[in-house]
PDB file of C-alpha atoms and ligand atoms in Angstrom:
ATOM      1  CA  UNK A  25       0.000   0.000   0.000  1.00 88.00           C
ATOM      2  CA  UNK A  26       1.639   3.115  -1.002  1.00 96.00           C
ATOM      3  CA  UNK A  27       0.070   6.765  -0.159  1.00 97.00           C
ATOM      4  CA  UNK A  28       1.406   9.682  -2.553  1.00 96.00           C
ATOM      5  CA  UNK A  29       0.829  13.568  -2.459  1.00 98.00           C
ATOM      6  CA  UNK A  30       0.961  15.934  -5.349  1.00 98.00           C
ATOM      7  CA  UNK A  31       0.708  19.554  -5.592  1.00 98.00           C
ATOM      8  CA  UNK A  32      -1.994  20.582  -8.178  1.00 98.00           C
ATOM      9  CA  UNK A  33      -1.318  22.897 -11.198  1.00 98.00           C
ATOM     10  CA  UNK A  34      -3.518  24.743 -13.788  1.00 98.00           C
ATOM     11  CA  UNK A  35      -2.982  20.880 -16.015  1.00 98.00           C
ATOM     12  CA  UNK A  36      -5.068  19.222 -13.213  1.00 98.00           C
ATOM     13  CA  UNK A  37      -7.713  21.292 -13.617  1.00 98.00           C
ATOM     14  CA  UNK A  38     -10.193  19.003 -15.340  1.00 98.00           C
ATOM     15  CA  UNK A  39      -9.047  16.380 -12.902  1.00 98.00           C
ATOM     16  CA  UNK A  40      -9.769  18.621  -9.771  1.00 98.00           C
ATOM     17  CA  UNK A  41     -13.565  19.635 -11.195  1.00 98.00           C
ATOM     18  CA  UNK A  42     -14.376  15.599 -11.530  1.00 98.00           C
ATOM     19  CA  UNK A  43     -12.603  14.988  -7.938  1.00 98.00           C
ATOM     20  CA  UNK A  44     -14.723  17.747  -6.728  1.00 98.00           C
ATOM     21  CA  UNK A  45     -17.931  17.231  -8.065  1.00 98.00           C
ATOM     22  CA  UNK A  46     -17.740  13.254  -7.008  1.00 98.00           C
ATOM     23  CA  UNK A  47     -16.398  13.433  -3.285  1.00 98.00           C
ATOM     24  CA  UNK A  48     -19.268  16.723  -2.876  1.00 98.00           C
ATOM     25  CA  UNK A  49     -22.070  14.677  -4.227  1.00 97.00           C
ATOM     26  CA  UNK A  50     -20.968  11.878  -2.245  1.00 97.00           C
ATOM     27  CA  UNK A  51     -20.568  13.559   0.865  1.00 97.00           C
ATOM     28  CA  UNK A  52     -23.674  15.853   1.424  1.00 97.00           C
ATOM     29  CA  UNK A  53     -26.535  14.430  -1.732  1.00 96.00           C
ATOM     30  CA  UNK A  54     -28.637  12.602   1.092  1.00 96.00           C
ATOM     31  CA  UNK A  55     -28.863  15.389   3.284  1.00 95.00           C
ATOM     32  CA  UNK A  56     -29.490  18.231   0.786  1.00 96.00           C
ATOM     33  CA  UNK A  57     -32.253  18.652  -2.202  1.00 96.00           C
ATOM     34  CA  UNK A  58     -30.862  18.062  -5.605  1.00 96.00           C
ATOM     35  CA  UNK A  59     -31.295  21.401  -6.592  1.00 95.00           C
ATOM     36  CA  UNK A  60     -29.251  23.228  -4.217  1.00 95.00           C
ATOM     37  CA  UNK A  61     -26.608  20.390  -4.835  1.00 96.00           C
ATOM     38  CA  UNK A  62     -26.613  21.654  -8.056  1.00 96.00           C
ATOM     39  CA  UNK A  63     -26.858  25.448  -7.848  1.00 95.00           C
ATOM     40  CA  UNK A  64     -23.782  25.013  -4.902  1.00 95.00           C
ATOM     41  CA  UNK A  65     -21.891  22.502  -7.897  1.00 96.00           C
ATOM     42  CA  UNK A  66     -22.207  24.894 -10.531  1.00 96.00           C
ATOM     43  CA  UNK A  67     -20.979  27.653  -8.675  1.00 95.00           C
ATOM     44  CA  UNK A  68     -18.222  26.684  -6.362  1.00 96.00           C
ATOM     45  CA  UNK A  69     -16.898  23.713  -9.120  1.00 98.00           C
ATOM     46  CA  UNK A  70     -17.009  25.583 -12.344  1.00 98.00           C
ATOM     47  CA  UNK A  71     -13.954  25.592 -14.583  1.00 98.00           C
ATOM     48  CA  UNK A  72     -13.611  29.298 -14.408  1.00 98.00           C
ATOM     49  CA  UNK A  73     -14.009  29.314 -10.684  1.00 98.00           C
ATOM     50  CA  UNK A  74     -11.504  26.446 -10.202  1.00 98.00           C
ATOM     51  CA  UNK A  75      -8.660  27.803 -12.520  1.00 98.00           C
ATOM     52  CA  UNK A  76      -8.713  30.990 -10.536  1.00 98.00           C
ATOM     53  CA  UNK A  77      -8.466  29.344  -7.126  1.00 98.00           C
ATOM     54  CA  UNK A  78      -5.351  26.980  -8.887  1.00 98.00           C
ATOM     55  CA  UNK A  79      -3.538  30.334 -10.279  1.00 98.00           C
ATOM     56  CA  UNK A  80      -4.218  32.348  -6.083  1.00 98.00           C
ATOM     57  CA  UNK A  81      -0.288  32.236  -4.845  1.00 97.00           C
ATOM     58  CA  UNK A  82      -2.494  32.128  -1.304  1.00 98.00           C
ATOM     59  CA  UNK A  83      -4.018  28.604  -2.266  1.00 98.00           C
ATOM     60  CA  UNK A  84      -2.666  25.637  -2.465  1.00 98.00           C
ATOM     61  CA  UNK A  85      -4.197  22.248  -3.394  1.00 98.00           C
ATOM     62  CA  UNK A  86      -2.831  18.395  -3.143  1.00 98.00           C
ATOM     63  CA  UNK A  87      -4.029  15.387  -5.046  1.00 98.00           C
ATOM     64  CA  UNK A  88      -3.737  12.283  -2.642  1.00 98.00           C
ATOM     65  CA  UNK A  89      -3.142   9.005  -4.113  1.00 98.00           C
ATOM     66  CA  UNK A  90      -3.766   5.419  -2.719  1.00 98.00           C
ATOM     67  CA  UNK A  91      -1.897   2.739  -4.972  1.00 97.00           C
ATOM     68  CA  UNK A  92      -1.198   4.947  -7.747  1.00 96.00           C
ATOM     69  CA  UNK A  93      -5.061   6.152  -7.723  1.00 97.00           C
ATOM     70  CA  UNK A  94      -6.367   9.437  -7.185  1.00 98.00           C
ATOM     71  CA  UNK A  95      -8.170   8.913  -4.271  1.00 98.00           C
ATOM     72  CA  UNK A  96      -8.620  12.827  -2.517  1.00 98.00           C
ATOM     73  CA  UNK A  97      -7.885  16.456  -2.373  1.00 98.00           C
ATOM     74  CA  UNK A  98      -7.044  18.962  -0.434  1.00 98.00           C
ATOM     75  CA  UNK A  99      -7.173  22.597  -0.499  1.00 98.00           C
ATOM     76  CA  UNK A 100      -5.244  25.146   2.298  1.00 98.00           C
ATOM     77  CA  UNK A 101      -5.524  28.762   2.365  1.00 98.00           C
ATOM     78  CA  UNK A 102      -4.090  31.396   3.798  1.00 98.00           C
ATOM     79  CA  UNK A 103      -3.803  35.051   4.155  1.00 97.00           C
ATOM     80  CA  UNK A 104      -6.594  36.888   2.409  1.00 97.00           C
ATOM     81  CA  UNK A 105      -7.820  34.034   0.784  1.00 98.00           C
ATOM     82  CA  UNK A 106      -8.991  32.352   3.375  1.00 98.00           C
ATOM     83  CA  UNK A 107     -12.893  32.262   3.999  1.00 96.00           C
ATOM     84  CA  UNK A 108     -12.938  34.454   6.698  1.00 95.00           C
ATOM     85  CA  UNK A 109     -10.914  37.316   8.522  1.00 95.00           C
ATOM     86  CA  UNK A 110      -8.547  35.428  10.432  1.00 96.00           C
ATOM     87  CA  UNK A 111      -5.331  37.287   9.246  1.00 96.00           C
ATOM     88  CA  UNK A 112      -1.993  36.423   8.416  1.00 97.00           C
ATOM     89  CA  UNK A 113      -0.831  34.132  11.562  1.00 98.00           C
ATOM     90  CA  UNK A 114      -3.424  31.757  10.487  1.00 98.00           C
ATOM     91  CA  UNK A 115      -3.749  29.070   8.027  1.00 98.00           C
ATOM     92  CA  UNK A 116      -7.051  26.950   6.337  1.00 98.00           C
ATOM     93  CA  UNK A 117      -8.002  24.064   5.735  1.00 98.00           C
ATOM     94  CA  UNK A 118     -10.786  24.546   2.885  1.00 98.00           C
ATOM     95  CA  UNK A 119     -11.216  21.296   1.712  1.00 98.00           C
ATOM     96  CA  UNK A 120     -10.345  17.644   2.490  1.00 98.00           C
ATOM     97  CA  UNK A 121     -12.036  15.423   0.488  1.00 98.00           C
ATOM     98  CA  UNK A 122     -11.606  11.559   0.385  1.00 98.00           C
ATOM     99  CA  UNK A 123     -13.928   9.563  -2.033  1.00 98.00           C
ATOM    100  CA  UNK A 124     -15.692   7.395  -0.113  1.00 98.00           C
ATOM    101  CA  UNK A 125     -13.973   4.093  -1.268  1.00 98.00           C
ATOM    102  CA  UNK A 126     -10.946   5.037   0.415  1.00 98.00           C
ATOM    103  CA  UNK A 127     -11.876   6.693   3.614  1.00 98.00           C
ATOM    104  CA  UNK A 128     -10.718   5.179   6.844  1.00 97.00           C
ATOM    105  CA  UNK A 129      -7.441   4.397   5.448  1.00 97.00           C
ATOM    106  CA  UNK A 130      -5.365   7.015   6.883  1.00 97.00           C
ATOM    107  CA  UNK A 131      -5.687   9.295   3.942  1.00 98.00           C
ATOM    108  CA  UNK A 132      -7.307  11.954   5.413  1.00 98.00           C
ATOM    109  CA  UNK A 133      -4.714  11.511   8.843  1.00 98.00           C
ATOM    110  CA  UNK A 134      -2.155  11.678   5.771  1.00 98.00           C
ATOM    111  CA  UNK A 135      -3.227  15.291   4.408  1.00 98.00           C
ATOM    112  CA  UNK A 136      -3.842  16.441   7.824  1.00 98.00           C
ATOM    113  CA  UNK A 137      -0.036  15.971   8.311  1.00 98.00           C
ATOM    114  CA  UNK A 138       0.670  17.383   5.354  1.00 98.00           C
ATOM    115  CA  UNK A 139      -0.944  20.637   6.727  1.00 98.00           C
ATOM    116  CA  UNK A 140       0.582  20.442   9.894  1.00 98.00           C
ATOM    117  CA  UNK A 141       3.918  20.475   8.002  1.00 98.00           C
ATOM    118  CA  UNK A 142       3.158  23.251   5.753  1.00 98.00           C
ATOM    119  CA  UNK A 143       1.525  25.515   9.000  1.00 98.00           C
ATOM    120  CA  UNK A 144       4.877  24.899  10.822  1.00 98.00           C
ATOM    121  CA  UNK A 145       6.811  25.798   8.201  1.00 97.00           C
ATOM    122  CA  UNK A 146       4.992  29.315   7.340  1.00 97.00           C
ATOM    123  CA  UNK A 147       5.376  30.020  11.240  1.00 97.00           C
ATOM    124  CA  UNK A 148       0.946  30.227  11.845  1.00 98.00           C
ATOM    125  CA  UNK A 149       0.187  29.995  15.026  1.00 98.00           C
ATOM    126  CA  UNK A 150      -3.095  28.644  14.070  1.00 98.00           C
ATOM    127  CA  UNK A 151      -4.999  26.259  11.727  1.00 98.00           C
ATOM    128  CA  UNK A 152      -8.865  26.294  11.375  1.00 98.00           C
ATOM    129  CA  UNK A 153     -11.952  24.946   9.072  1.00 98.00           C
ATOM    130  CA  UNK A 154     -15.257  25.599   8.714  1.00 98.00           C
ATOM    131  CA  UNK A 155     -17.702  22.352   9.064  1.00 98.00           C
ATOM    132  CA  UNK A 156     -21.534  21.467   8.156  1.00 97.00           C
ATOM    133  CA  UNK A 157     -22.868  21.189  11.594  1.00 97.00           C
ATOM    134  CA  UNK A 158     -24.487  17.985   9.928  1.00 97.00           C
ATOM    135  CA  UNK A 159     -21.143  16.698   8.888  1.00 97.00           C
ATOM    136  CA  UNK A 160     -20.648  14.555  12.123  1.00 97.00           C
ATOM    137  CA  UNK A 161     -18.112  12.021  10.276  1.00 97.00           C
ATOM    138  CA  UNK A 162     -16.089  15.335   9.716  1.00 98.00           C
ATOM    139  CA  UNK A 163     -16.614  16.309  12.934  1.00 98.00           C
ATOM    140  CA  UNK A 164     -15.204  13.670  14.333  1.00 98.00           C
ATOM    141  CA  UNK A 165     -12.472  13.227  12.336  1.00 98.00           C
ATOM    142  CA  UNK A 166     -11.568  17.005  13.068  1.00 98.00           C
ATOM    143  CA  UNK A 167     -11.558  16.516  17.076  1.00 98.00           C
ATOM    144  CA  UNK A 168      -9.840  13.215  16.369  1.00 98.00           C
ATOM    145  CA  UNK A 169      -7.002  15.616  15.052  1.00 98.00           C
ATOM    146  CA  UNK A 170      -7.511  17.675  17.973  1.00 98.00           C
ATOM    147  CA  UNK A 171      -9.349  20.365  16.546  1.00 98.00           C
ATOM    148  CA  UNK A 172     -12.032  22.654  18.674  1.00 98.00           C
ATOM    149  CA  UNK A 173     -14.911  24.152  18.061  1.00 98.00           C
ATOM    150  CA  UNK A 174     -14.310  28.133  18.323  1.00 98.00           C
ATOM    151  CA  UNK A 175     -17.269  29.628  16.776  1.00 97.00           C
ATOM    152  CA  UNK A 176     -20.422  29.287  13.667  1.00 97.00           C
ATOM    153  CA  UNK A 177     -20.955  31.121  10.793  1.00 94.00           C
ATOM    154  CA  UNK A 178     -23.822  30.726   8.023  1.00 93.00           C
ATOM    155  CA  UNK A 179     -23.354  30.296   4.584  1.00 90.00           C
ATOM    156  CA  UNK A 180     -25.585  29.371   1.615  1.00 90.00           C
ATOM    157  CA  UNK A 181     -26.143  25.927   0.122  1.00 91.00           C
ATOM    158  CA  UNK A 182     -28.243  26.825  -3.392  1.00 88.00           C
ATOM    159  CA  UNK A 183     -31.082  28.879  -1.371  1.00 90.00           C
ATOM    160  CA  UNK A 184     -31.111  27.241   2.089  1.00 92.00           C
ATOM    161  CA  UNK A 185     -29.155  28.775   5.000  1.00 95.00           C
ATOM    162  CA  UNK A 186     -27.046  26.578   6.305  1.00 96.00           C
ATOM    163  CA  UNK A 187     -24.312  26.513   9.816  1.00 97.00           C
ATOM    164  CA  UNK A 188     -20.461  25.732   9.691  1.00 97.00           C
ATOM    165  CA  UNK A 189     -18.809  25.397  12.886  1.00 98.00           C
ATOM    166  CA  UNK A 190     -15.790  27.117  13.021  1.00 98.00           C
ATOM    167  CA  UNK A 191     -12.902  24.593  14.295  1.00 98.00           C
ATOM    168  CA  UNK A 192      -9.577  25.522  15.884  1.00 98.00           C
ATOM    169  CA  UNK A 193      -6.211  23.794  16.201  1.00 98.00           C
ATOM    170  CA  UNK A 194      -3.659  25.792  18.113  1.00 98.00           C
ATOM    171  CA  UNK A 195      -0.033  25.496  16.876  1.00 97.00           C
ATOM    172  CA  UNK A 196       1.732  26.915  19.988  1.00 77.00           C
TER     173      UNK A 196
HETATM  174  C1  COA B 222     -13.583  13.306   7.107  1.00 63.23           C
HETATM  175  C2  COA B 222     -12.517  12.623   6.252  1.00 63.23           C
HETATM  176  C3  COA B 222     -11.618  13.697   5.621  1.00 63.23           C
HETATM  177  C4  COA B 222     -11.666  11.706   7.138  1.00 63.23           C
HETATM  178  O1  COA B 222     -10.674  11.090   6.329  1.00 63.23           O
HETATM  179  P1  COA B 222     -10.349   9.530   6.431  1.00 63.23           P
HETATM  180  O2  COA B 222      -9.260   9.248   5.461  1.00 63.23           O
HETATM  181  O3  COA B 222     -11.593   8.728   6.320  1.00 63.23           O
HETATM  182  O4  COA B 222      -9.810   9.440   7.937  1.00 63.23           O
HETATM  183  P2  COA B 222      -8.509   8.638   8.459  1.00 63.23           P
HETATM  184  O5  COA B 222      -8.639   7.214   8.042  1.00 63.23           O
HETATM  185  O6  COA B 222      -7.279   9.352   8.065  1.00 63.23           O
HETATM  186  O7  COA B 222      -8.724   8.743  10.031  1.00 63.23           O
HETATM  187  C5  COA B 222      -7.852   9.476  10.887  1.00 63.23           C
HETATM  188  C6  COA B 222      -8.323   9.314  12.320  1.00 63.23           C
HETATM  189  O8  COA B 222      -9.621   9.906  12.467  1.00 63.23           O
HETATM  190  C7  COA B 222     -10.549   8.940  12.943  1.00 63.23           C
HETATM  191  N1  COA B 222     -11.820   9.110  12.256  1.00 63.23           N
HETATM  192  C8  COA B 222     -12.026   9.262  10.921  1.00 63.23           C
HETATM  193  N2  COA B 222     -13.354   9.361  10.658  1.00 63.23           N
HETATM  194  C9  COA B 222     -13.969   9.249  11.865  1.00 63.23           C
HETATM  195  C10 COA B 222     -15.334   9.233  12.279  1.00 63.23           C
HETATM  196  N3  COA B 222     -16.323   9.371  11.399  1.00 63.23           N
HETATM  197  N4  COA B 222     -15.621   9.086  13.602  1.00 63.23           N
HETATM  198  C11 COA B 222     -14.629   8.946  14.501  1.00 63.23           C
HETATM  199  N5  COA B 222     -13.300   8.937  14.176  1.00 63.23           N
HETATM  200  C12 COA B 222     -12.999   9.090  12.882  1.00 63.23           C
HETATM  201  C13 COA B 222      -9.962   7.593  12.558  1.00 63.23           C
HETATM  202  O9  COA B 222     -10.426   6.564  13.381  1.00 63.23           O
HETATM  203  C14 COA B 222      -8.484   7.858  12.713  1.00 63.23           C
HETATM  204  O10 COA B 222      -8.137   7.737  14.073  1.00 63.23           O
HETATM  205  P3  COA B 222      -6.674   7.217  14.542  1.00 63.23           P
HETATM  206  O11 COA B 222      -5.754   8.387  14.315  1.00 63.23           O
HETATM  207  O12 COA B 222      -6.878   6.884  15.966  1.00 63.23           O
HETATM  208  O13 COA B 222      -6.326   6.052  13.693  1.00 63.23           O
HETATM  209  C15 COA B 222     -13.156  11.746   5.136  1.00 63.23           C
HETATM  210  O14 COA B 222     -14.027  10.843   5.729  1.00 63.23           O
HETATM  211  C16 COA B 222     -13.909  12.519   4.074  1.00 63.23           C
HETATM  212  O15 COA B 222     -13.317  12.970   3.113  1.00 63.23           O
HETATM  213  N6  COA B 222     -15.239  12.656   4.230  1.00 63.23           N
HETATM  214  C17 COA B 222     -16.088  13.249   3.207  1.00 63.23           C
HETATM  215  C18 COA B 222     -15.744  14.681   2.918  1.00 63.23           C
HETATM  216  C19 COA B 222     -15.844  15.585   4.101  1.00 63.23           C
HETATM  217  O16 COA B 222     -16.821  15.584   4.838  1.00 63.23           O
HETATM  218  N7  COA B 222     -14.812  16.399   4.265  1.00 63.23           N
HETATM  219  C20 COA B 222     -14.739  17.413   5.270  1.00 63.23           C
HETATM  220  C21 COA B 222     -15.488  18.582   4.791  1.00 63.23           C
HETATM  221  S1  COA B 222     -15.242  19.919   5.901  1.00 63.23           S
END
């Protein structure tokens, strides 16, 4: 079993929008009509959208592989491109997405690290997310890697209001 990591460029785009649009649908489809999965697809996952967030110098994304296979991705942000006002000392973790066929297998443990790693390195003091309050798999994986809850803010899934919970790792 081999786990590999892989910075994304503007040539993975196409590969990025299908890893998106799978591991989304996956994750929240049951739990959400399909119309707002759609309207929230369209707009976060378009090519346009995507190949701006690749070319941000305050973005980063990772492929992870399992065997060779594309199995997740992640996405980090920091200063002002991260979701919310949290200034320079701190870093965020956007996205981690594992398809579902390969969750449980360290993966996500895997890009977690990876983050650690790059928050050290940039000196942040902290790392946060914002979660679906409905996302308890997430959740759990999040205080697993020691993560608090610090806050909520809403956002919009297609027309219905919805709740992250801001969570909070301190690096010092
Ligand atoms: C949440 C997610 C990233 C976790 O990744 P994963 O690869 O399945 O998790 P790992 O196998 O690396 O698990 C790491 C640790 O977290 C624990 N963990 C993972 N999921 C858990 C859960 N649902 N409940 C409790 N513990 C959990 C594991 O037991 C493991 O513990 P250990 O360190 O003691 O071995 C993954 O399930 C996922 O992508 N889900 C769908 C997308 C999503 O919701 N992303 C987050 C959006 S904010």
């Amino acid at each position: 079993m081999t786990i590999n990591i892989k910075k994304c460029t503007l040539q993975d785009l196409h590969t990025l929008q299908e890893i998106s649009y799978e591991t989304f649908n996956e994750t929240f489809k049951d739990q959400n009509s399909p119309e707002n999965m759609t309207a929230y697809l369209e707009r976060a996952f378009n090519l346009e959208q995507l190949a701006k967030e690749l070319a941000n110098s305050s973005s980063e994304f990772f492929f992870v592989y399992y065997n060779h296979e594309v199995a997740g991705y992640l996405k980090v942000n920091t200063n002002e491109a991260q979701s919310e006002e949290m200034g320079d000392e701190s870093l965020e973790i956007e996205r981690i997405y594992i398809k579902n066929q390969f969750q449980k297998h360290g993966l996500g443990k895997f890009l977690f690290n990876k983050v650690m790693e790059m928050a050290l390195e940039l000196n942040k003091k902290k790392i946060w997310l914002g979660v679906w309050e409905k996302n308890e798999n997430a959740i759990a994986f999040y205080k697993r890697m020691g993560f608090v809850q610090t806050g909520a803010h809403s956002f919009y899934m297609g027309d219905e209001e919805q709740v992250d919970f801001i969570m909070a790792k301190k690096l010092i």
